[in-house]
Every structure is written in C-alpha cells, then in structure tokens.
Short mmCIF file of C-alpha atoms and ligand atoms in Angstrom, two decimals:
data_model
loop_
_atom_site.label_atom_id
_atom_site.label_comp_id
_atom_site.label_asym_id
_atom_site.label_seq_id
_atom_site.Cartn_x
_atom_site.Cartn_y
_atom_site.Cartn_z
CA UNK A 1 -82.82 -0.64 -24.59
CA UNK A 2 -80.57 -3.66 -24.93
CA UNK A 3 -77.42 -2.31 -23.32
CA UNK A 4 -76.68 -5.58 -21.52
CA UNK A 5 -76.08 -7.03 -24.99
CA UNK A 6 -73.78 -4.21 -26.03
CA UNK A 7 -73.42 -0.42 -25.80
CA UNK A 8 -72.55 2.19 -28.41
CA UNK A 9 -68.91 3.33 -28.19
CA UNK A 10 -68.88 6.98 -27.06
CA UNK A 11 -67.37 9.54 -29.52
CA UNK A 12 -64.34 10.00 -27.23
CA UNK A 13 -63.80 6.22 -27.35
CA UNK A 14 -63.95 6.19 -31.15
CA UNK A 15 -61.40 9.03 -31.12
CA UNK A 16 -59.10 7.15 -28.72
CA UNK A 17 -59.22 4.07 -30.99
CA UNK A 18 -58.42 6.18 -34.08
CA UNK A 19 -55.65 8.00 -32.25
CA UNK A 20 -54.06 4.69 -31.22
CA UNK A 21 -54.27 3.42 -34.80
CA UNK A 22 -52.54 6.60 -35.97
CA UNK A 23 -49.85 6.85 -33.34
CA UNK A 24 -49.36 3.50 -31.61
CA UNK A 25 -49.67 1.02 -34.46
CA UNK A 26 -46.19 -0.37 -33.83
CA UNK A 27 -45.79 -3.86 -32.45
CA UNK A 28 -45.36 -3.61 -28.68
CA UNK A 29 -42.99 -6.59 -28.84
CA UNK A 30 -40.64 -4.86 -31.31
CA UNK A 31 -37.29 -4.00 -29.79
CA UNK A 32 -37.00 -0.79 -31.80
CA UNK A 33 -38.45 2.64 -31.10
CA UNK A 34 -41.54 2.21 -33.27
CA UNK A 35 -42.89 -0.22 -30.72
CA UNK A 36 -42.47 2.23 -27.83
CA UNK A 37 -45.82 4.12 -28.15
CA UNK A 38 -47.66 0.78 -28.17
CA UNK A 39 -45.70 -0.47 -25.14
CA UNK A 40 -46.47 2.79 -23.34
CA UNK A 41 -50.14 2.46 -24.23
CA UNK A 42 -50.30 -1.05 -22.73
CA UNK A 43 -48.48 0.05 -19.56
CA UNK A 44 -50.81 3.01 -19.11
CA UNK A 45 -53.93 0.91 -19.75
CA UNK A 46 -52.88 -1.57 -17.03
CA UNK A 47 -52.17 1.27 -14.58
CA UNK A 48 -55.56 2.83 -15.28
CA UNK A 49 -57.39 -0.47 -14.96
CA UNK A 50 -55.76 -0.98 -11.59
CA UNK A 51 -56.55 2.60 -10.55
CA UNK A 52 -60.21 2.47 -11.50
CA UNK A 53 -60.97 -1.05 -10.35
CA UNK A 54 -58.83 -0.89 -7.21
CA UNK A 55 -57.11 -4.22 -7.75
CA UNK A 56 -54.02 -4.84 -5.63
CA UNK A 57 -51.76 -4.77 -8.70
CA UNK A 58 -51.65 -4.33 -12.46
CA UNK A 59 -51.80 -7.94 -13.55
CA UNK A 60 -54.34 -7.60 -16.33
CA UNK A 61 -54.18 -9.94 -19.29
CA UNK A 62 -55.80 -8.41 -22.35
CA UNK A 63 -58.14 -10.74 -24.22
CA UNK A 64 -60.35 -10.62 -27.30
CA UNK A 65 -63.64 -10.65 -25.33
CA UNK A 66 -65.27 -11.36 -22.00
CA UNK A 67 -65.86 -14.89 -23.28
CA UNK A 68 -62.13 -15.37 -23.83
CA UNK A 69 -61.33 -13.95 -20.38
CA UNK A 70 -63.84 -16.37 -18.83
CA UNK A 71 -62.44 -19.34 -20.73
CA UNK A 72 -58.92 -18.39 -19.68
CA UNK A 73 -60.01 -18.12 -16.06
CA UNK A 74 -61.89 -21.40 -16.03
CA UNK A 75 -59.10 -23.34 -17.76
CA UNK A 76 -56.64 -21.92 -15.23
CA UNK A 77 -58.90 -22.80 -12.29
CA UNK A 78 -59.26 -26.30 -13.71
CA UNK A 79 -55.49 -26.69 -13.55
CA UNK A 80 -55.35 -25.98 -9.82
CA UNK A 81 -58.78 -26.74 -8.30
CA UNK A 82 -60.00 -30.23 -7.40
CA UNK A 83 -63.43 -29.39 -8.82
CA UNK A 84 -65.09 -26.43 -10.55
CA UNK A 85 -68.15 -25.11 -8.76
CA UNK A 86 -70.31 -22.77 -10.75
CA UNK A 87 -73.93 -21.74 -10.96
CA UNK A 88 -76.84 -22.59 -13.24
CA UNK A 89 -77.50 -18.92 -14.09
CA UNK A 90 -73.99 -18.13 -15.36
CA UNK A 91 -73.30 -16.77 -18.84
CA UNK A 92 -72.93 -19.42 -21.55
CA UNK A 93 -69.17 -18.68 -21.78
CA UNK A 94 -68.84 -20.19 -18.31
CA UNK A 95 -71.42 -22.96 -18.56
CA UNK A 96 -70.23 -24.28 -21.93
CA UNK A 97 -66.61 -24.16 -20.81
CA UNK A 98 -67.53 -26.00 -17.58
CA UNK A 99 -69.30 -28.69 -19.62
CA UNK A 100 -66.21 -29.09 -21.79
CA UNK A 101 -63.99 -29.42 -18.72
CA UNK A 102 -66.32 -32.03 -17.30
CA UNK A 103 -66.17 -33.97 -20.59
CA UNK A 104 -62.40 -33.84 -20.23
CA UNK A 105 -62.69 -35.51 -16.82
CA UNK A 106 -62.68 -32.63 -14.32
CA UNK A 107 -65.40 -32.84 -11.66
CA UNK A 108 -67.79 -29.93 -12.17
CA UNK A 109 -70.75 -28.95 -10.02
CA UNK A 110 -73.37 -26.56 -11.36
CA UNK A 111 -75.27 -25.41 -8.30
CA UNK A 112 -78.84 -24.18 -8.22
CA UNK A 113 -80.09 -20.62 -8.04
CA UNK A 114 -82.91 -19.36 -5.85
CA UNK A 115 -86.26 -18.27 -7.29
CA UNK A 116 -85.05 -14.68 -6.71
CA UNK A 117 -82.18 -15.23 -9.13
CA UNK A 118 -79.37 -15.47 -6.58
CA UNK A 119 -76.70 -18.08 -6.04
CA UNK A 120 -77.94 -20.50 -3.37
CA UNK A 121 -75.36 -19.95 -0.61
CA UNK A 122 -76.40 -23.07 1.35
CA UNK A 123 -75.77 -25.27 -1.67
CA UNK A 124 -72.48 -23.47 -2.33
CA UNK A 125 -71.38 -24.17 1.25
CA UNK A 126 -72.35 -27.86 0.93
CA UNK A 127 -70.35 -28.22 -2.28
CA UNK A 128 -67.34 -26.46 -0.78
CA UNK A 129 -67.49 -28.81 2.21
CA UNK A 130 -67.71 -31.82 -0.12
CA UNK A 131 -64.80 -30.70 -2.33
CA UNK A 132 -61.67 -29.50 -0.60
CA UNK A 133 -59.55 -27.07 -2.65
CA UNK A 134 -62.24 -26.51 -5.24
CA UNK A 135 -62.42 -23.51 -7.57
CA UNK A 136 -65.50 -21.30 -7.69
CA UNK A 137 -66.61 -19.26 -10.71
CA UNK A 138 -69.49 -16.87 -10.10
CA UNK A 139 -70.80 -13.84 -11.93
CA UNK A 140 -71.19 -10.57 -10.04
CA UNK A 141 -74.33 -9.46 -11.88
CA UNK A 142 -76.64 -11.62 -13.89
CA UNK A 143 -76.86 -10.42 -17.48
CA UNK A 144 -80.53 -11.36 -17.90
CA UNK A 145 -82.20 -10.34 -14.64
CA UNK A 146 -79.61 -7.83 -13.40
CA UNK A 147 -79.63 -9.49 -9.97
CA UNK A 148 -76.51 -8.60 -7.98
CA UNK A 149 -75.04 -11.74 -6.47
CA UNK A 150 -74.01 -11.83 -2.79
CA UNK A 151 -70.39 -11.48 -3.80
CA UNK A 152 -68.98 -10.73 -0.33
CA UNK A 153 -70.61 -13.85 1.12
CA UNK A 154 -69.47 -15.95 -1.84
CA UNK A 155 -65.91 -14.66 -1.48
CA UNK A 156 -65.92 -15.33 2.27
CA UNK A 157 -67.19 -18.88 1.74
CA UNK A 158 -64.57 -19.59 -0.94
CA UNK A 159 -61.77 -18.30 1.30
CA UNK A 160 -63.05 -20.17 4.37
CA UNK A 161 -62.89 -23.43 2.40
CA UNK A 162 -59.55 -22.79 0.70
CA UNK A 163 -61.13 -22.48 -2.75
CA UNK A 164 -59.88 -20.38 -5.65
CA UNK A 165 -62.31 -17.73 -6.90
CA UNK A 166 -63.13 -16.25 -10.29
CA UNK A 167 -65.62 -13.40 -10.61
CA UNK A 168 -67.24 -12.70 -13.98
CA UNK A 169 -67.64 -8.92 -13.69
CA UNK A 170 -68.71 -8.37 -17.32
CA UNK A 171 -72.01 -6.76 -16.30
CA UNK A 172 -70.72 -5.11 -13.13
CA UNK A 173 -68.00 -2.76 -14.35
CA UNK A 174 -69.37 0.77 -14.58
CA UNK A 175 -72.75 -0.16 -13.13
CA UNK A 176 -72.03 -0.68 -9.44
CA UNK A 177 -69.45 0.43 -6.93
CA UNK A 178 -66.49 -1.76 -7.74
CA UNK A 179 -64.17 -0.28 -5.13
CA UNK A 180 -64.73 -3.44 -3.09
CA UNK A 181 -62.61 -5.44 -5.54
CA UNK A 182 -59.50 -4.71 -3.44
CA UNK A 183 -61.20 -6.23 -0.37
CA UNK A 184 -62.64 -9.16 -2.28
CA UNK A 185 -59.20 -9.90 -3.71
CA UNK A 186 -60.41 -12.58 -6.17
CA UNK A 187 -57.93 -14.87 -7.91
CA UNK A 188 -59.41 -13.90 -11.27
CA UNK A 189 -61.85 -11.24 -12.47
CA UNK A 190 -63.05 -10.78 -16.04
CA UNK A 191 -64.39 -7.76 -17.85
CA UNK A 192 -65.31 -6.73 -21.38
CA UNK A 193 -65.19 -3.22 -22.85
CA UNK A 194 -68.35 -3.24 -24.96
CA UNK A 195 -70.59 -3.36 -21.89
CA UNK A 196 -69.45 0.11 -20.76
CA UNK A 197 -69.41 2.01 -24.07
CA UNK A 198 -66.03 0.71 -25.15
CA UNK A 199 -65.30 -1.22 -28.35
CA UNK A 200 -66.38 -4.84 -28.84
CA UNK A 201 -63.65 -7.46 -29.20
CA UNK A 202 -61.52 -6.45 -26.25
CA UNK A 203 -61.62 -7.57 -22.64
CA UNK A 204 -59.30 -8.33 -19.77
CA UNK A 205 -58.68 -10.87 -17.07
CA UNK A 206 -57.24 -9.69 -13.78
CA UNK A 207 -55.05 -12.38 -12.23
CA UNK A 208 -53.94 -12.16 -8.60
CA UNK A 209 -51.17 -14.66 -9.25
CA UNK A 210 -50.17 -15.04 -12.87
CA UNK A 211 -48.51 -18.32 -11.93
CA UNK A 212 -52.01 -19.81 -11.81
CA UNK A 213 -52.66 -19.05 -15.48
CA UNK A 214 -52.89 -21.85 -17.97
CA UNK A 215 -52.55 -19.99 -21.29
CA UNK A 216 -55.28 -20.57 -23.86
CA UNK A 217 -53.14 -19.14 -26.66
CA UNK A 218 -49.54 -20.09 -26.98
CA UNK A 219 -47.04 -18.88 -29.52
CA UNK A 220 -45.08 -15.68 -29.10
CA UNK A 221 -44.21 -14.51 -25.62
CA UNK A 222 -46.65 -11.57 -25.57
CA UNK A 223 -48.11 -10.58 -22.20
CA UNK A 224 -45.29 -12.53 -20.52
CA UNK A 225 -46.50 -15.65 -22.29
CA UNK A 226 -49.86 -15.66 -20.47
CA UNK A 227 -51.74 -14.81 -23.66
CA UNK A 228 -49.81 -15.05 -26.89
CA UNK A 229 -50.76 -12.92 -29.87
CA UNK A 230 -50.01 -9.33 -30.82
CA UNK A 231 -52.11 -7.09 -28.62
CA UNK A 232 -55.12 -5.15 -29.93
CA UNK A 233 -53.64 -1.81 -28.86
CA UNK A 234 -56.37 0.30 -30.49
CA UNK A 235 -59.11 -1.71 -28.76
CA UNK A 236 -57.25 -1.52 -25.47
CA UNK A 237 -56.93 2.27 -25.84
CA UNK A 238 -60.69 2.41 -26.44
CA UNK A 239 -61.37 0.26 -23.39
CA UNK A 240 -59.18 2.50 -21.22
CA UNK A 241 -60.91 5.66 -22.46
CA UNK A 242 -64.36 4.14 -21.91
CA UNK A 243 -63.40 3.19 -18.37
CA UNK A 244 -62.04 6.68 -17.71
CA UNK A 245 -65.20 8.34 -18.99
CA UNK A 246 -67.41 6.05 -16.92
CA UNK A 247 -65.41 6.32 -13.70
CA UNK A 248 -65.10 10.10 -13.96
CA UNK A 249 -68.90 10.24 -13.73
CA UNK A 250 -69.58 6.91 -12.10
CA UNK A 251 -72.25 7.97 -9.64
CA UNK A 252 -74.06 10.18 -12.15
CA UNK A 253 -74.06 7.34 -14.69
CA UNK A 254 -75.50 4.87 -12.19
CA UNK A 255 -78.14 7.35 -11.00
CA UNK A 256 -79.12 8.17 -14.60
CA UNK A 257 -79.56 4.53 -15.60
CA UNK A 258 -81.52 3.77 -12.41
CA UNK A 259 -83.84 6.70 -13.03
CA UNK A 260 -84.60 5.58 -16.58
CA UNK A 261 -85.15 1.97 -15.56
CA UNK A 262 -87.47 3.03 -12.74
CA UNK A 263 -89.49 5.43 -14.90
CA UNK A 264 -89.87 2.74 -17.54
CA UNK A 265 -90.77 -0.03 -15.12
CA UNK A 266 -93.26 2.06 -13.13
CA UNK A 267 -95.12 3.14 -16.26
CA UNK A 268 -95.31 -0.41 -17.65
CA UNK A 269 -96.40 -1.91 -14.32
CA UNK A 270 -98.95 0.86 -13.67
CA UNK A 271 -100.54 0.25 -17.05
CA UNK A 272 -100.23 -3.54 -17.07
CA UNK A 273 -100.75 -4.74 -13.51
CA UNK A 274 -100.50 -8.36 -14.72
CA UNK A 275 -96.79 -7.97 -15.61
CA UNK A 276 -94.24 -9.28 -13.08
CA UNK A 277 -90.57 -8.47 -12.48
CA UNK A 278 -88.21 -11.46 -12.72
CA UNK A 279 -85.53 -11.59 -10.02
CA UNK A 280 -85.24 -9.87 -6.66
CA UNK A 281 -86.31 -6.31 -7.46
CA UNK A 282 -84.39 -4.84 -4.52
CA UNK A 283 -81.09 -6.47 -5.40
CA UNK A 284 -80.81 -5.50 -9.04
CA UNK A 285 -78.22 -3.50 -10.89
CA UNK A 286 -79.31 0.03 -11.87
CA UNK A 287 -80.15 -0.55 -15.53
CA UNK A 288 -81.97 -3.86 -15.96
CA UNK A 289 -85.65 -4.75 -16.04
CA UNK A 290 -86.61 -8.32 -16.88
CA UNK A 291 -90.38 -8.53 -17.17
CA UNK A 292 -92.68 -11.51 -17.45
CA UNK A 293 -95.67 -10.72 -19.69
CA UNK A 294 -97.53 -13.82 -18.61
CA UNK A 295 -99.85 -15.23 -21.27
CA UNK A 296 -98.17 -13.68 -24.29
CA UNK A 297 -95.32 -14.76 -26.51
CA UNK A 298 -92.31 -12.63 -25.61
CA UNK A 299 -90.79 -13.18 -29.04
CA UNK A 300 -93.85 -11.64 -30.67
CA UNK A 301 -93.52 -8.62 -28.36
CA UNK A 302 -89.79 -8.27 -29.12
CA UNK A 303 -90.57 -8.48 -32.86
CA UNK A 304 -93.32 -5.85 -32.74
CA UNK A 305 -91.14 -3.52 -30.66
CA UNK A 306 -88.29 -3.98 -33.12
CA UNK A 307 -90.44 -2.65 -35.96
CA UNK A 308 -91.24 0.37 -33.78
CA UNK A 309 -87.55 1.08 -33.13
CA UNK A 310 -87.39 -0.33 -29.58
CA UNK A 311 -84.64 -2.89 -29.21
CA UNK A 312 -84.84 -5.38 -26.37
CA UNK A 313 -84.25 -9.10 -26.04
CA UNK A 314 -85.52 -12.35 -24.62
CA UNK A 315 -82.31 -13.79 -23.20
CA UNK A 316 -78.64 -13.04 -23.61
CA UNK A 317 -77.50 -11.79 -27.04
CA UNK A 318 -75.24 -14.81 -27.49
CA UNK A 319 -78.21 -17.18 -27.40
CA UNK A 320 -81.00 -15.29 -29.13
CA UNK A 321 -80.47 -17.26 -32.35
CA UNK A 322 -81.61 -20.39 -30.54
CA UNK A 323 -85.33 -20.88 -30.00
CA UNK A 324 -84.88 -22.00 -26.39
CA UNK A 325 -86.30 -20.48 -23.25
CA UNK A 326 -83.82 -18.59 -21.08
CA UNK A 327 -81.72 -21.04 -19.02
CA UNK A 328 -81.48 -18.36 -16.33
CA UNK A 329 -85.23 -17.98 -15.87
CA UNK A 330 -85.74 -21.76 -16.05
CA UNK A 331 -83.07 -22.23 -13.33
CA UNK A 332 -85.01 -19.75 -11.18
CA UNK A 333 -88.05 -22.00 -11.44
CA UNK A 334 -90.09 -20.20 -14.11
CA UNK A 335 -92.11 -22.50 -16.35
CA UNK A 336 -91.16 -22.78 -20.00
CA UNK A 337 -94.20 -20.64 -20.89
CA UNK A 338 -93.22 -17.96 -18.34
CA UNK A 339 -89.64 -17.91 -19.63
CA UNK A 340 -90.89 -17.52 -23.21
CA UNK A 341 -93.17 -14.70 -21.99
CA UNK A 342 -90.26 -12.75 -20.48
CA UNK A 343 -88.37 -9.86 -22.05
CA UNK A 344 -85.23 -8.02 -20.91
CA UNK A 345 -84.95 -4.24 -21.15
CA UNK A 346 -81.57 -2.76 -20.26
CA UNK A 347 -80.71 0.94 -20.24
CA UNK A 348 -77.46 2.74 -20.90
CA UNK A 349 -75.90 6.13 -20.31
CA UNK A 350 -76.83 7.25 -23.82
CA UNK A 351 -80.57 6.70 -23.28
CA UNK A 352 -82.73 9.70 -22.41
CA UNK A 353 -85.72 10.26 -20.13
CA UNK A 354 -87.87 10.89 -23.16
CA UNK A 355 -86.87 7.53 -24.64
CA UNK A 356 -87.64 5.69 -21.40
CA UNK A 357 -91.08 7.30 -21.15
CA UNK A 358 -91.96 6.78 -24.80
CA UNK A 359 -90.73 3.19 -24.76
CA UNK A 360 -92.76 2.41 -21.64
CA UNK A 361 -95.96 3.74 -23.22
CA UNK A 362 -95.38 1.73 -26.40
CA UNK A 363 -94.38 -1.45 -24.53
CA UNK A 364 -97.50 -1.25 -22.37
CA UNK A 365 -99.78 -0.67 -25.38
CA UNK A 366 -98.20 -3.49 -27.39
CA UNK A 367 -98.35 -5.87 -24.45
CA UNK A 368 -102.06 -5.13 -23.90
CA UNK A 369 -102.71 -5.63 -27.60
CA UNK A 370 -100.94 -9.01 -27.63
CA UNK A 371 -102.69 -10.04 -24.43
CA UNK A 372 -106.03 -9.58 -26.15
CA UNK A 373 -104.87 -11.57 -29.20
CA UNK A 374 -103.41 -14.42 -27.12
CA UNK A 375 -106.44 -14.56 -24.75
C1 PLP B 1 -72.06 -11.95 -17.58
C2 PLP B 1 -71.35 -12.00 -18.91
N1 PLP B 1 -70.20 -12.67 -19.01
C3 PLP B 1 -69.53 -12.75 -20.16
C4 PLP B 1 -70.00 -12.16 -21.31
C5 PLP B 1 -69.24 -12.33 -22.59
O1 PLP B 1 -68.65 -11.13 -23.02
P1 PLP B 1 -68.28 -10.93 -24.56
O2 PLP B 1 -69.54 -10.56 -25.27
O3 PLP B 1 -67.27 -9.83 -24.56
O4 PLP B 1 -67.71 -12.21 -25.05
C6 PLP B 1 -71.20 -11.46 -21.26
C7 PLP B 1 -71.77 -10.86 -22.49
O5 PLP B 1 -72.97 -10.76 -22.64
C8 PLP B 1 -71.90 -11.37 -20.03
O6 PLP B 1 -73.05 -10.71 -19.93
#
C-alpha cells in the first residue's frame, strides 16, 4: 500500500525488458545493422508514448528517472524564463533544483498552497503579473495527498501571461484521464515508469520545442544531443509495455484503485472517527489516502504496520530517511505534530479487495491501540 513510492513491474513488463536485452542490445547509435533493433525500439516507444498520452508530437527525451526529467525541464526553463515560479508542495526533485537555480542567481518564487492541498491560483496570478515571461513548474498530482491540481486553470494562467509551463506528471500517468494533454499543450511534461508498474530507473520528458532544452548531460550526440548517453533500451521497452498494459485497461485500472482506496478509507474512518483525511477529499486521484491520526506518532504506526506486512509511508519515499515532518503537509498549514501524525496509503492495480479490507481492519486496530498508549 505504498504504490506512490513505487509499483511492482508486471510480469509482461519483466518479459519485455528481458526480450529487449536478448534482441535489442545493440547500440542505437551504431551505424551497422546490429543497432537497428534498438533504433526501432526507440522509435516505437516514442510513437506509443505519443499515442497513449496524446501529445502533439513524438518529442520524448528518455531519462534515467522522473527526477532527471524534472531537473532537465527546470534547467531548460531557467535558460528561457525570467523567473521560475513553482509551488511549496512540489516533489523534492523540483524544490531542490529550484533552490540550486536560485543560488546560481535566477529569481525563483515558491508560491503557497491552500489548506486543501492545491496550488493557490490567486498567488500564481500575482506572481505571473509581477514577472513577465516567467516559467511555471507545477505537478499534476501531489504524491503525498493525491490532490489533483487545477491544471487547466494553471495552464490558462501561464499562457495568458506568456509564461513557459512544465507539468510534473509523475503521479498522473495511468491514474487519471490524460487525454487532455493535447489541449494543455505544455512546454514540458515529465513521467517515470516505476509509478505505473514499469521498471525503476527510466523516465521521459516530453518537450514541445526541443530548441528550449538545455542538456543536463553532454557528450555523444544521442537523442539529437538533448540527452547524451547510450539509451537504456531495455528499460524503455519495459516502460512502453507498462504504458500499453495500463492504457489498454485504463478505466478499469482507475475504477479498481478507487474502489480499494474507498473501501479502505471508509472502514478506517468508520472505526476511528477521530482520523481526518489530509487534502481535498473530492479532488484526489483514485489511489491515495493520506490520513492524520491526530495524537499518535505516525512513525510508530508505520513501524507496527511494517511488522504486520502492511507497507505505507509518512511522506515521499525520497525523504523518508530524514526525520522531518512532510513539507507538503506543513505547507498546507498542518502543525508539526499533525504532520508527524499523518500516514500515506496508496493503492495499485496489483492490490486486491481482500488486502484493502484486511489492511483497513489492522490499521484501525493499531491506531486505536497507539491512541490509548499515547493518551
Ligand atoms: C510527483 C513526483 N515527481 C517526481 C518524482 C521522481 O521520480 P523518480 O523516483 O523516478 O526519480 C516522484 C517520485 O516519487 C514524484 O512522486
């Protein structure tokens, strides 16, 4: 129940990776025929990404992670925008990169979020008015609360004010209807395969105009020079297969995850009426439940659940090593104690009804137990 951290690669994905290692191991940059299967694989993967995501063209730059795609996007925006505008609840790959850019002298504005976990559109408008030709970087779905950001409004505001736009879609792909991407027409959009049952260590950045890219990696001329380094063809094959599997059953997958999340949440809330949902409950992605168990230590709950075989987390997987309260929940106005008392549960297509029901019963019992101890 920690699928926002990562998801298990499906058997068909594992097979696609193995198949690529067997048959397309050649270097796609080789002029000879051994490189042809790998070149074909990359061409097909770009076509499929375009087909499934509905982007206007096939300009996908393959990267080694969502983090790398985000860094590439932000560095490129920094080259062309007068100021980077981002949001306090972004993933650390955006916030840390924005801090670095600011240290390097680029004006950066980190705008506030509402208590419901959404980008504050009024503040965004003010910042866009104050900074002509800025560049906006906003996530589509928050990885901790699952709150879906008002992406159409954000896009419209960015366009109205002549700003460039990057969307971090790492948590959106495969979990919501993404066929609006064509209409949104962002300058950049990042994704990462391991959030939709693909392999870890492979992602992509869609770029509307590759001329805007400021390469992070330079060296050989791979990917037209926009991202040097021999491509991870096996990982890319796995990402393509995972995307295919998800989009062939997109609506069923979304409905399944929503059902599990709702069963789980209802049972926990029925049994523990003192537990609250973090973030706007009506604007959340299908699979995420971030709950505040006020009065108890969330880390203790996560630890006890771990020993019982239920895996969940307190904030994003990249930051769980640090004993700090979630920056997302703090930005939404939760106290330090409330942030420490909060736990994220996130479901995936491989979870079952039985698991959701059993987990809910155990979570409720453990939470009640800890509540008595902490009282
Ligand atoms: C919203 C968001 N952006 C970016 C990333 C980074 O992706 P990766 O783990 O592939 O580096 C994540 C991963 O948790 C995420 O949730």
